[in-house]
């Protein structure tokens, strides 16, 4: 019953969002649909870090590693199979395997949180330089040439499952990406509300106490890390579908920093926060780029400083606290917006 009560608001909000996603092509033009598609794909990426950092307590500076691996895996598989369905599955599987191997050596090796962040960032830079040096006909997997710094153009986009000849239109691809964002969000909400979710939150709050209660923090953190890798890889496939192109810049340091900024500004420890932060800042960067009046990186840096100093909790937790405070002033019972940890 508690789980159902906690999910009610999320389900209602998701239903409203789904209606908006399905009807958006009736009211906005193709260019805006394409923008919304990439925004939604990046929001899935933001959720991957929001989950492992906000709930698992794992600060990963290299979330682009899994994002890029998912993108390149999708591109290579889609070219070789001429079918997006197995390509999407592989785009999730390969980052999960990579996250399992990398996470095992870091987490079971007793690497502290600071060094874990440094290692994941270094891995992203290594992958960037590795893929960047794959120019030439020699570097190919099956029929797919990696292209080096020029990237891989002309990647097949999503098709109808079981029917490779039916390629989704941009409007249909937007619907798939938007609904995928909702599904990932709801899936994480259910996971956090489960016993597994309560345990990883307990480990985040006090790892020693959780271990004394009989839980192995290492396996829970590893599984959390793998889930984040799977979501980021899926986001990579969605991103490639948007532009039919992937290049080594997908591993770049700038994108790694942006993901962290999205989560900080939206609100760590929430799921809606990273989505809000991502959509808001992606829209802002797009508007700045269109006007060419300011440098986007300068504006992002200024926004980050303001939020760290004035709104350290982020947008979503701050709004939640305001609502809770208003209910407290009126003497009404506040809505159930928190996840309780039982130990």
Short mmCIF file of N, CA and C in Angstrom, two decimals, residues 144-326:
data_model
loop_
_atom_site.label_atom_id
_atom_site.label_comp_id
_atom_site.label_asym_id
_atom_site.label_seq_id
_atom_site.Cartn_x
_atom_site.Cartn_y
_atom_site.Cartn_z
N UNK A 144 31.06 -2.03 -40.60
CA UNK A 144 31.02 -0.69 -39.99
C UNK A 144 32.43 -0.15 -39.79
N UNK A 145 32.73 0.96 -40.47
CA UNK A 145 34.00 1.65 -40.28
C UNK A 145 33.86 2.65 -39.14
N UNK A 146 34.78 2.62 -38.20
CA UNK A 146 34.69 3.49 -37.03
C UNK A 146 34.92 4.95 -37.37
N UNK A 147 35.75 5.22 -38.36
CA UNK A 147 35.86 6.59 -38.88
C UNK A 147 36.76 7.52 -38.12
N UNK A 148 37.31 7.10 -36.99
CA UNK A 148 38.21 7.98 -36.24
C UNK A 148 37.55 9.28 -35.83
N UNK A 149 38.30 10.39 -35.98
CA UNK A 149 37.78 11.70 -35.57
C UNK A 149 36.63 12.17 -36.44
N UNK A 150 36.46 11.57 -37.62
CA UNK A 150 35.34 11.95 -38.49
C UNK A 150 34.03 11.31 -38.06
N UNK A 151 34.09 10.31 -37.21
CA UNK A 151 32.89 9.67 -36.73
C UNK A 151 32.26 8.71 -37.73
N UNK A 152 31.06 8.28 -37.42
CA UNK A 152 30.32 7.32 -38.24
C UNK A 152 29.01 7.95 -38.71
N UNK A 153 28.99 8.47 -39.95
CA UNK A 153 27.73 9.05 -40.47
C UNK A 153 26.83 7.97 -41.05
N UNK A 154 25.59 8.35 -41.29
CA UNK A 154 24.64 7.46 -41.96
C UNK A 154 24.28 6.22 -41.17
N UNK A 155 24.24 6.33 -39.84
CA UNK A 155 23.87 5.17 -39.02
C UNK A 155 22.37 4.91 -39.18
N UNK A 156 21.96 3.66 -39.40
CA UNK A 156 20.53 3.37 -39.53
C UNK A 156 19.77 3.75 -38.26
N UNK A 157 18.66 4.40 -38.43
CA UNK A 157 17.84 4.82 -37.29
C UNK A 157 16.85 3.71 -36.93
N UNK A 158 16.02 3.98 -35.94
CA UNK A 158 15.12 2.95 -35.42
C UNK A 158 14.14 2.48 -36.49
N UNK A 159 13.93 1.18 -36.46
CA UNK A 159 12.89 0.59 -37.31
C UNK A 159 11.87 -0.13 -36.44
N UNK A 160 10.77 -0.50 -37.03
CA UNK A 160 9.74 -1.24 -36.31
C UNK A 160 10.29 -2.61 -35.93
N UNK A 161 10.19 -3.01 -34.66
CA UNK A 161 10.72 -4.33 -34.26
C UNK A 161 10.15 -5.45 -35.12
N UNK A 162 11.04 -6.27 -35.65
CA UNK A 162 10.62 -7.37 -36.50
C UNK A 162 10.40 -6.99 -37.95
N UNK A 163 10.54 -5.70 -38.27
CA UNK A 163 10.33 -5.23 -39.64
C UNK A 163 11.38 -4.18 -39.98
N UNK A 164 12.61 -4.60 -40.31
CA UNK A 164 13.69 -3.64 -40.59
C UNK A 164 13.39 -2.70 -41.74
N UNK A 165 12.46 -3.06 -42.61
CA UNK A 165 12.15 -2.20 -43.74
C UNK A 165 11.29 -1.01 -43.37
N UNK A 166 10.70 -1.03 -42.17
CA UNK A 166 9.84 0.08 -41.73
C UNK A 166 10.64 0.98 -40.82
N UNK A 167 11.14 2.08 -41.37
CA UNK A 167 11.94 3.04 -40.60
C UNK A 167 11.02 4.07 -39.96
N UNK A 168 11.22 4.32 -38.69
CA UNK A 168 10.38 5.27 -37.98
C UNK A 168 10.60 6.69 -38.49
N UNK A 169 9.54 7.45 -38.58
CA UNK A 169 9.64 8.85 -38.94
C UNK A 169 10.19 9.64 -37.76
N UNK A 170 10.68 10.88 -37.97
CA UNK A 170 11.15 11.68 -36.84
C UNK A 170 10.11 11.85 -35.74
N UNK A 171 8.85 11.98 -36.14
CA UNK A 171 7.79 12.11 -35.14
C UNK A 171 7.64 10.83 -34.33
N UNK A 172 7.71 9.69 -34.99
CA UNK A 172 7.62 8.41 -34.28
C UNK A 172 8.84 8.18 -33.40
N UNK A 173 10.01 8.58 -33.91
CA UNK A 173 11.23 8.45 -33.11
C UNK A 173 11.15 9.31 -31.85
N UNK A 174 10.52 10.49 -31.97
CA UNK A 174 10.33 11.34 -30.79
C UNK A 174 9.43 10.65 -29.77
N UNK A 175 8.37 10.04 -30.25
CA UNK A 175 7.47 9.35 -29.34
C UNK A 175 8.18 8.21 -28.62
N UNK A 176 8.98 7.45 -29.36
CA UNK A 176 9.73 6.34 -28.75
C UNK A 176 10.69 6.86 -27.70
N UNK A 177 11.41 7.94 -28.01
CA UNK A 177 12.40 8.49 -27.08
C UNK A 177 11.72 9.07 -25.85
N UNK A 178 10.62 9.81 -26.06
CA UNK A 178 9.91 10.38 -24.93
C UNK A 178 9.31 9.33 -24.02
N UNK A 179 8.69 8.31 -24.61
CA UNK A 179 8.11 7.24 -23.79
C UNK A 179 9.22 6.45 -23.10
N UNK A 180 10.37 6.29 -23.76
CA UNK A 180 11.50 5.60 -23.12
C UNK A 180 11.94 6.35 -21.88
N UNK A 181 11.95 7.67 -21.94
CA UNK A 181 12.31 8.48 -20.77
C UNK A 181 11.34 8.22 -19.61
N UNK A 182 10.06 8.17 -19.92
CA UNK A 182 9.06 7.91 -18.88
C UNK A 182 9.23 6.51 -18.29
N UNK A 183 9.48 5.52 -19.15
CA UNK A 183 9.64 4.14 -18.69
C UNK A 183 10.86 4.02 -17.78
N UNK A 184 11.97 4.64 -18.16
CA UNK A 184 13.18 4.60 -17.33
C UNK A 184 12.92 5.27 -15.99
N UNK A 185 12.24 6.41 -16.02
CA UNK A 185 11.92 7.13 -14.78
C UNK A 185 11.07 6.28 -13.85
N UNK A 186 9.99 5.72 -14.38
CA UNK A 186 9.10 4.91 -13.55
C UNK A 186 9.81 3.64 -13.06
N UNK A 187 10.63 3.04 -13.92
CA UNK A 187 11.37 1.86 -13.52
C UNK A 187 12.30 2.15 -12.35
N UNK A 188 12.97 3.29 -12.39
CA UNK A 188 13.86 3.66 -11.29
C UNK A 188 13.06 3.99 -10.03
N UNK A 189 11.89 4.62 -10.21
CA UNK A 189 11.05 4.90 -9.04
C UNK A 189 10.65 3.59 -8.34
N UNK A 190 10.27 2.59 -9.12
CA UNK A 190 9.91 1.30 -8.54
C UNK A 190 11.11 0.64 -7.88
N UNK A 191 12.27 0.75 -8.52
CA UNK A 191 13.48 0.14 -7.96
C UNK A 191 13.86 0.79 -6.63
N UNK A 192 13.76 2.10 -6.56
CA UNK A 192 14.12 2.82 -5.34
C UNK A 192 13.14 2.51 -4.22
N UNK A 193 11.87 2.30 -4.57
CA UNK A 193 10.87 1.98 -3.57
C UNK A 193 10.94 0.54 -3.10
N UNK A 194 11.71 -0.30 -3.79
CA UNK A 194 11.83 -1.70 -3.42
C UNK A 194 12.84 -1.86 -2.28
N UNK A 195 12.97 -3.10 -1.81
CA UNK A 195 13.93 -3.37 -0.75
C UNK A 195 15.36 -3.07 -1.21
N UNK A 196 15.66 -3.36 -2.48
CA UNK A 196 16.99 -3.05 -3.01
C UNK A 196 17.26 -1.55 -2.94
N UNK A 197 16.27 -0.75 -3.32
CA UNK A 197 16.44 0.69 -3.28
C UNK A 197 16.67 1.20 -1.87
N UNK A 198 15.92 0.67 -0.91
CA UNK A 198 16.10 1.11 0.47
C UNK A 198 17.48 0.73 1.00
N UNK A 199 17.99 -0.43 0.55
CA UNK A 199 19.31 -0.86 1.00
C UNK A 199 20.41 0.03 0.44
N UNK A 200 20.32 0.38 -0.85
CA UNK A 200 21.39 1.23 -1.40
C UNK A 200 21.35 2.63 -0.80
N UNK A 201 20.17 3.10 -0.43
CA UNK A 201 20.08 4.39 0.24
C UNK A 201 20.70 4.30 1.64
N UNK A 202 20.43 3.18 2.31
CA UNK A 202 21.03 2.97 3.64
C UNK A 202 22.55 2.90 3.54
N UNK A 203 23.06 2.25 2.50
CA UNK A 203 24.50 2.17 2.29
C UNK A 203 25.07 3.55 2.01
N UNK A 204 24.35 4.34 1.23
CA UNK A 204 24.79 5.71 0.96
C UNK A 204 24.88 6.52 2.25
N UNK A 205 23.92 6.37 3.13
CA UNK A 205 23.88 7.15 4.36
C UNK A 205 24.93 6.68 5.36
N UNK A 206 25.10 5.36 5.51
CA UNK A 206 26.04 4.85 6.49
C UNK A 206 26.46 3.45 6.05
N UNK A 207 27.55 3.38 5.30
CA UNK A 207 27.99 2.11 4.75
C UNK A 207 28.40 1.12 5.83
N UNK A 208 29.04 1.61 6.88
CA UNK A 208 29.49 0.73 7.97
C UNK A 208 28.30 0.09 8.69
N UNK A 209 27.29 0.89 8.97
CA UNK A 209 26.11 0.38 9.64
C UNK A 209 25.40 -0.66 8.79
N UNK A 210 25.30 -0.40 7.49
CA UNK A 210 24.65 -1.35 6.59
C UNK A 210 25.41 -2.68 6.57
N UNK A 211 26.74 -2.60 6.59
CA UNK A 211 27.54 -3.83 6.61
C UNK A 211 27.33 -4.60 7.91
N UNK A 212 27.22 -3.89 9.03
CA UNK A 212 26.99 -4.53 10.32
C UNK A 212 25.63 -5.19 10.39
N UNK A 213 24.68 -4.69 9.60
CA UNK A 213 23.35 -5.28 9.55
C UNK A 213 23.28 -6.51 8.63
N UNK A 214 24.41 -6.83 8.00
CA UNK A 214 24.47 -8.05 7.21
C UNK A 214 24.46 -7.84 5.71
N UNK A 215 24.44 -6.61 5.24
CA UNK A 215 24.45 -6.34 3.81
C UNK A 215 25.89 -6.12 3.33
N UNK A 216 26.20 -6.62 2.16
CA UNK A 216 27.52 -6.40 1.56
C UNK A 216 27.46 -5.16 0.69
N UNK A 217 27.99 -4.03 1.15
CA UNK A 217 27.88 -2.79 0.35
C UNK A 217 28.49 -2.91 -1.03
N UNK A 218 29.49 -3.76 -1.18
CA UNK A 218 30.19 -3.84 -2.47
C UNK A 218 29.29 -4.37 -3.57
N UNK A 219 28.56 -5.44 -3.31
CA UNK A 219 27.71 -6.01 -4.35
C UNK A 219 26.56 -5.08 -4.70
N UNK A 220 26.01 -4.39 -3.70
CA UNK A 220 24.92 -3.46 -3.98
C UNK A 220 25.42 -2.26 -4.78
N UNK A 221 26.60 -1.76 -4.44
CA UNK A 221 27.16 -0.63 -5.19
C UNK A 221 27.52 -1.05 -6.61
N UNK A 222 28.01 -2.28 -6.76
CA UNK A 222 28.35 -2.76 -8.10
C UNK A 222 27.11 -2.88 -8.97
N UNK A 223 26.04 -3.45 -8.41
CA UNK A 223 24.80 -3.57 -9.18
C UNK A 223 24.25 -2.20 -9.54
N UNK A 224 24.32 -1.26 -8.60
CA UNK A 224 23.88 0.11 -8.87
C UNK A 224 24.69 0.72 -10.01
N UNK A 225 25.99 0.51 -9.97
CA UNK A 225 26.89 1.03 -11.01
C UNK A 225 26.53 0.42 -12.37
N UNK A 226 26.21 -0.87 -12.38
CA UNK A 226 25.85 -1.55 -13.63
C UNK A 226 24.53 -1.04 -14.18
N UNK A 227 23.57 -0.79 -13.30
CA UNK A 227 22.28 -0.25 -13.74
C UNK A 227 22.48 1.12 -14.38
N UNK A 228 23.32 1.95 -13.74
CA UNK A 228 23.62 3.26 -14.32
C UNK A 228 24.28 3.13 -15.68
N UNK A 229 25.17 2.14 -15.83
CA UNK A 229 25.80 1.92 -17.13
C UNK A 229 24.81 1.49 -18.20
N UNK A 230 23.86 0.64 -17.81
CA UNK A 230 22.84 0.19 -18.76
C UNK A 230 21.98 1.34 -19.25
N UNK A 231 21.57 2.21 -18.32
CA UNK A 231 20.72 3.35 -18.70
C UNK A 231 21.50 4.31 -19.58
N UNK A 232 22.77 4.55 -19.25
CA UNK A 232 23.59 5.45 -20.07
C UNK A 232 23.80 4.87 -21.47
N UNK A 233 24.02 3.55 -21.56
CA UNK A 233 24.17 2.92 -22.88
C UNK A 233 22.90 3.03 -23.70
N UNK A 234 21.75 2.86 -23.06
CA UNK A 234 20.47 3.02 -23.74
C UNK A 234 20.30 4.45 -24.23
N UNK A 235 20.72 5.41 -23.41
CA UNK A 235 20.67 6.82 -23.82
C UNK A 235 21.55 7.05 -25.04
N UNK A 236 22.70 6.36 -25.11
CA UNK A 236 23.57 6.49 -26.27
C UNK A 236 22.89 6.03 -27.54
N UNK A 237 22.15 4.92 -27.46
CA UNK A 237 21.41 4.44 -28.64
C UNK A 237 20.34 5.44 -29.06
N UNK A 238 19.63 6.03 -28.09
CA UNK A 238 18.62 7.03 -28.39
C UNK A 238 19.25 8.26 -29.05
N UNK A 239 20.43 8.64 -28.57
CA UNK A 239 21.12 9.81 -29.11
C UNK A 239 21.54 9.58 -30.56
N UNK A 240 22.09 8.41 -30.85
CA UNK A 240 22.50 8.12 -32.23
C UNK A 240 21.30 8.09 -33.16
N UNK A 241 20.19 7.55 -32.68
CA UNK A 241 18.99 7.52 -33.50
C UNK A 241 18.54 8.93 -33.87
N UNK A 242 18.78 9.89 -32.97
CA UNK A 242 18.38 11.27 -33.25
C UNK A 242 19.16 11.86 -34.43
N UNK A 243 20.46 11.68 -34.43
CA UNK A 243 21.26 12.33 -35.47
C UNK A 243 21.80 11.42 -36.54
N UNK A 244 21.59 10.10 -36.41
CA UNK A 244 22.15 9.11 -37.35
C UNK A 244 23.65 9.29 -37.50
N UNK A 245 24.31 9.70 -36.42
CA UNK A 245 25.74 10.00 -36.47
C UNK A 245 26.32 9.87 -35.07
N UNK A 246 27.56 9.39 -34.99
CA UNK A 246 28.27 9.33 -33.72
C UNK A 246 29.75 9.60 -33.97
N UNK A 247 30.38 10.31 -33.06
CA UNK A 247 31.81 10.65 -33.20
C UNK A 247 32.47 10.56 -31.83
N UNK A 248 33.81 10.60 -31.77
CA UNK A 248 34.50 10.49 -30.48
C UNK A 248 34.16 11.60 -29.49
N UNK A 249 33.61 12.71 -29.96
CA UNK A 249 33.26 13.79 -29.03
C UNK A 249 32.21 13.36 -28.01
N UNK A 250 31.58 12.21 -28.24
CA UNK A 250 30.59 11.71 -27.29
C UNK A 250 31.25 11.29 -25.98
N UNK A 251 32.58 11.07 -26.02
CA UNK A 251 33.34 10.75 -24.80
C UNK A 251 33.98 11.98 -24.18
N UNK A 252 33.73 13.17 -24.73
CA UNK A 252 34.49 14.36 -24.37
C UNK A 252 34.27 14.77 -22.92
N UNK A 253 35.27 15.46 -22.38
CA UNK A 253 35.24 15.93 -21.00
C UNK A 253 34.10 16.93 -20.78
N UNK A 254 33.82 17.76 -21.78
CA UNK A 254 32.78 18.77 -21.64
C UNK A 254 31.43 18.17 -21.35
N UNK A 255 31.09 17.07 -22.03
CA UNK A 255 29.81 16.42 -21.79
C UNK A 255 29.76 15.79 -20.40
N UNK A 256 30.88 15.22 -19.96
CA UNK A 256 30.93 14.65 -18.61
C UNK A 256 30.61 15.72 -17.56
N UNK A 257 31.17 16.91 -17.76
CA UNK A 257 30.90 18.00 -16.83
C UNK A 257 29.45 18.44 -16.89
N UNK A 258 28.88 18.48 -18.09
CA UNK A 258 27.49 18.91 -18.22
C UNK A 258 26.54 17.98 -17.49
N UNK A 259 26.79 16.68 -17.55
CA UNK A 259 25.90 15.73 -16.87
C UNK A 259 25.89 15.99 -15.37
N UNK A 260 27.07 16.25 -14.80
CA UNK A 260 27.16 16.54 -13.37
C UNK A 260 26.41 17.83 -13.04
N UNK A 261 26.55 18.83 -13.91
CA UNK A 261 25.86 20.11 -13.70
C UNK A 261 24.34 19.91 -13.73
N UNK A 262 23.86 19.09 -14.67
CA UNK A 262 22.43 18.82 -14.75
C UNK A 262 21.90 18.26 -13.42
N UNK A 263 22.64 17.31 -12.86
CA UNK A 263 22.19 16.66 -11.63
C UNK A 263 22.26 17.63 -10.45
N UNK A 264 23.33 18.40 -10.37
CA UNK A 264 23.47 19.34 -9.25
C UNK A 264 22.37 20.39 -9.28
N UNK A 265 22.12 20.96 -10.44
CA UNK A 265 21.13 22.02 -10.54
C UNK A 265 19.71 21.46 -10.38
N UNK A 266 19.44 20.32 -10.97
CA UNK A 266 18.11 19.73 -10.83
C UNK A 266 17.82 19.23 -9.44
N UNK A 267 18.85 18.70 -8.78
CA UNK A 267 18.68 18.22 -7.42
C UNK A 267 19.12 16.78 -7.26
N UNK A 268 20.23 16.59 -6.57
CA UNK A 268 20.71 15.24 -6.31
C UNK A 268 19.83 14.58 -5.25
N UNK A 269 19.64 13.28 -5.37
CA UNK A 269 18.76 12.58 -4.45
C UNK A 269 17.31 12.56 -4.91
N UNK A 270 17.06 13.00 -6.14
CA UNK A 270 15.73 12.92 -6.75
C UNK A 270 15.90 12.35 -8.15
N UNK A 271 14.81 11.93 -8.75
CA UNK A 271 14.84 11.48 -10.14
C UNK A 271 14.29 12.54 -11.08
N UNK A 272 13.32 13.29 -10.61
CA UNK A 272 12.78 14.34 -11.47
C UNK A 272 13.76 15.49 -11.59
N UNK A 273 14.63 15.68 -10.57
CA UNK A 273 15.60 16.76 -10.60
C UNK A 273 16.55 16.71 -11.78
N UNK A 274 17.24 15.56 -12.01
CA UNK A 274 18.12 15.49 -13.18
C UNK A 274 17.41 15.74 -14.50
N UNK A 275 16.14 15.30 -14.60
CA UNK A 275 15.39 15.56 -15.83
C UNK A 275 15.16 17.06 -16.00
N UNK A 276 14.73 17.71 -14.92
CA UNK A 276 14.49 19.16 -14.97
C UNK A 276 15.78 19.90 -15.31
N UNK A 277 16.86 19.56 -14.62
CA UNK A 277 18.13 20.22 -14.87
C UNK A 277 18.61 20.04 -16.29
N UNK A 278 18.47 18.82 -16.82
CA UNK A 278 18.90 18.54 -18.19
C UNK A 278 18.08 19.32 -19.20
N UNK A 279 16.75 19.23 -19.09
CA UNK A 279 15.89 19.90 -20.06
C UNK A 279 16.07 21.42 -20.01
N UNK A 280 16.16 21.96 -18.80
CA UNK A 280 16.30 23.40 -18.65
C UNK A 280 17.61 23.91 -19.24
N UNK A 281 18.71 23.24 -18.92
CA UNK A 281 20.01 23.70 -19.38
C UNK A 281 20.23 23.41 -20.87
N UNK A 282 19.68 22.29 -21.36
CA UNK A 282 19.79 22.02 -22.79
C UNK A 282 19.04 23.09 -23.60
N UNK A 283 17.86 23.45 -23.10
CA UNK A 283 17.11 24.52 -23.77
C UNK A 283 17.86 25.83 -23.71
N UNK A 284 18.45 26.14 -22.56
CA UNK A 284 19.19 27.39 -22.40
C UNK A 284 20.40 27.43 -23.32
N UNK A 285 21.15 26.34 -23.39
CA UNK A 285 22.33 26.28 -24.26
C UNK A 285 21.92 26.44 -25.72
N UNK A 286 20.80 25.83 -26.10
CA UNK A 286 20.31 25.96 -27.47
C UNK A 286 19.96 27.41 -27.80
N UNK A 287 19.28 28.09 -26.87
CA UNK A 287 18.92 29.48 -27.08
C UNK A 287 20.15 30.38 -27.15
N UNK A 288 21.12 30.11 -26.30
CA UNK A 288 22.36 30.91 -26.32
C UNK A 288 23.09 30.69 -27.64
N UNK A 289 23.15 29.44 -28.10
CA UNK A 289 23.82 29.16 -29.36
C UNK A 289 23.14 29.83 -30.54
N UNK A 290 21.80 29.94 -30.48
CA UNK A 290 21.06 30.57 -31.57
C UNK A 290 21.32 32.07 -31.62
N UNK A 291 21.47 32.71 -30.44
CA UNK A 291 21.67 34.15 -30.39
C UNK A 291 23.12 34.55 -30.57
N UNK A 292 24.05 33.64 -30.21
CA UNK A 292 25.49 33.89 -30.32
C UNK A 292 25.91 35.17 -29.60
N UNK A 293 25.22 35.47 -28.51
CA UNK A 293 25.54 36.67 -27.74
C UNK A 293 26.47 36.37 -26.57
N UNK A 294 26.39 35.14 -26.05
CA UNK A 294 27.21 34.74 -24.91
C UNK A 294 27.85 33.39 -25.20
N UNK A 295 28.91 33.11 -24.46
CA UNK A 295 29.52 31.79 -24.53
C UNK A 295 28.74 30.85 -23.62
N UNK A 296 28.29 29.72 -24.18
CA UNK A 296 27.44 28.80 -23.43
C UNK A 296 28.15 28.24 -22.21
N UNK A 297 29.44 27.92 -22.32
CA UNK A 297 30.18 27.37 -21.19
C UNK A 297 30.31 28.39 -20.06
N UNK A 298 30.46 29.66 -20.42
CA UNK A 298 30.54 30.71 -19.40
C UNK A 298 29.22 30.81 -18.64
N UNK A 299 28.11 30.74 -19.36
CA UNK A 299 26.80 30.84 -18.73
C UNK A 299 26.55 29.63 -17.83
N UNK A 300 26.92 28.43 -18.29
CA UNK A 300 26.75 27.23 -17.48
C UNK A 300 27.57 27.32 -16.20
N UNK A 301 28.79 27.81 -16.32
CA UNK A 301 29.63 27.96 -15.14
C UNK A 301 29.04 28.94 -14.14
N UNK A 302 28.52 30.05 -14.65
CA UNK A 302 27.91 31.05 -13.77
C UNK A 302 26.67 30.49 -13.08
N UNK A 303 25.85 29.75 -13.83
CA UNK A 303 24.65 29.14 -13.25
C UNK A 303 25.03 28.14 -12.16
N UNK A 304 26.06 27.36 -12.41
CA UNK A 304 26.50 26.37 -11.43
C UNK A 304 26.94 27.04 -10.13
N UNK A 305 27.71 28.11 -10.25
CA UNK A 305 28.18 28.83 -9.06
C UNK A 305 26.99 29.39 -8.27
N UNK A 306 26.04 29.99 -8.98
CA UNK A 306 24.86 30.57 -8.31
C UNK A 306 24.09 29.49 -7.56
N UNK A 307 23.88 28.36 -8.20
CA UNK A 307 23.11 27.30 -7.55
C UNK A 307 23.86 26.69 -6.38
N UNK A 308 25.16 26.51 -6.52
CA UNK A 308 25.93 25.93 -5.41
C UNK A 308 25.90 26.85 -4.20
N UNK A 309 25.92 28.17 -4.43
CA UNK A 309 25.95 29.12 -3.33
C UNK A 309 24.56 29.42 -2.77
N UNK A 310 23.56 29.54 -3.64
CA UNK A 310 22.24 29.99 -3.21
C UNK A 310 21.19 28.89 -3.14
N UNK A 311 21.30 27.90 -4.02
CA UNK A 311 20.32 26.81 -4.03
C UNK A 311 21.08 25.48 -4.02
N UNK A 312 21.79 25.18 -2.96
CA UNK A 312 22.66 24.01 -2.95
C UNK A 312 21.94 22.68 -3.12
N UNK A 313 20.67 22.62 -2.72
CA UNK A 313 19.92 21.37 -2.84
C UNK A 313 19.47 21.11 -4.27
N UNK A 314 19.41 22.15 -5.09
CA UNK A 314 18.90 21.98 -6.44
C UNK A 314 17.43 22.37 -6.54
N UNK A 315 16.92 22.39 -7.76
CA UNK A 315 15.56 22.88 -8.02
C UNK A 315 14.50 21.98 -7.39
N UNK A 316 14.53 20.69 -7.68
CA UNK A 316 13.46 19.79 -7.22
C UNK A 316 13.39 19.70 -5.69
N UNK A 317 14.51 19.47 -4.98
CA UNK A 317 14.40 19.41 -3.51
C UNK A 317 13.97 20.73 -2.89
N UNK A 318 14.41 21.86 -3.48
CA UNK A 318 14.01 23.16 -2.95
C UNK A 318 12.51 23.37 -3.10
N UNK A 319 11.97 23.04 -4.27
CA UNK A 319 10.52 23.16 -4.48
C UNK A 319 9.76 22.22 -3.55
N UNK A 320 10.30 21.01 -3.35
CA UNK A 320 9.65 20.07 -2.44
C UNK A 320 9.61 20.63 -1.02
N UNK A 321 10.73 21.20 -0.58
CA UNK A 321 10.77 21.77 0.77
C UNK A 321 9.80 22.93 0.92
N UNK A 322 9.65 23.72 -0.14
CA UNK A 322 8.70 24.84 -0.10
C UNK A 322 7.28 24.33 0.04
N UNK A 323 6.95 23.27 -0.70
CA UNK A 323 5.61 22.70 -0.61
C UNK A 323 5.37 22.11 0.77
N UNK A 324 6.35 21.39 1.30
CA UNK A 324 6.22 20.80 2.63
C UNK A 324 6.05 21.89 3.69
N UNK A 325 6.81 22.98 3.52
CA UNK A 325 6.71 24.09 4.48
C UNK A 325 5.34 24.74 4.43
N UNK A 326 4.79 24.90 3.22
CA UNK A 326 3.47 25.49 3.09
C UNK A 326 2.40 24.62 3.76
#
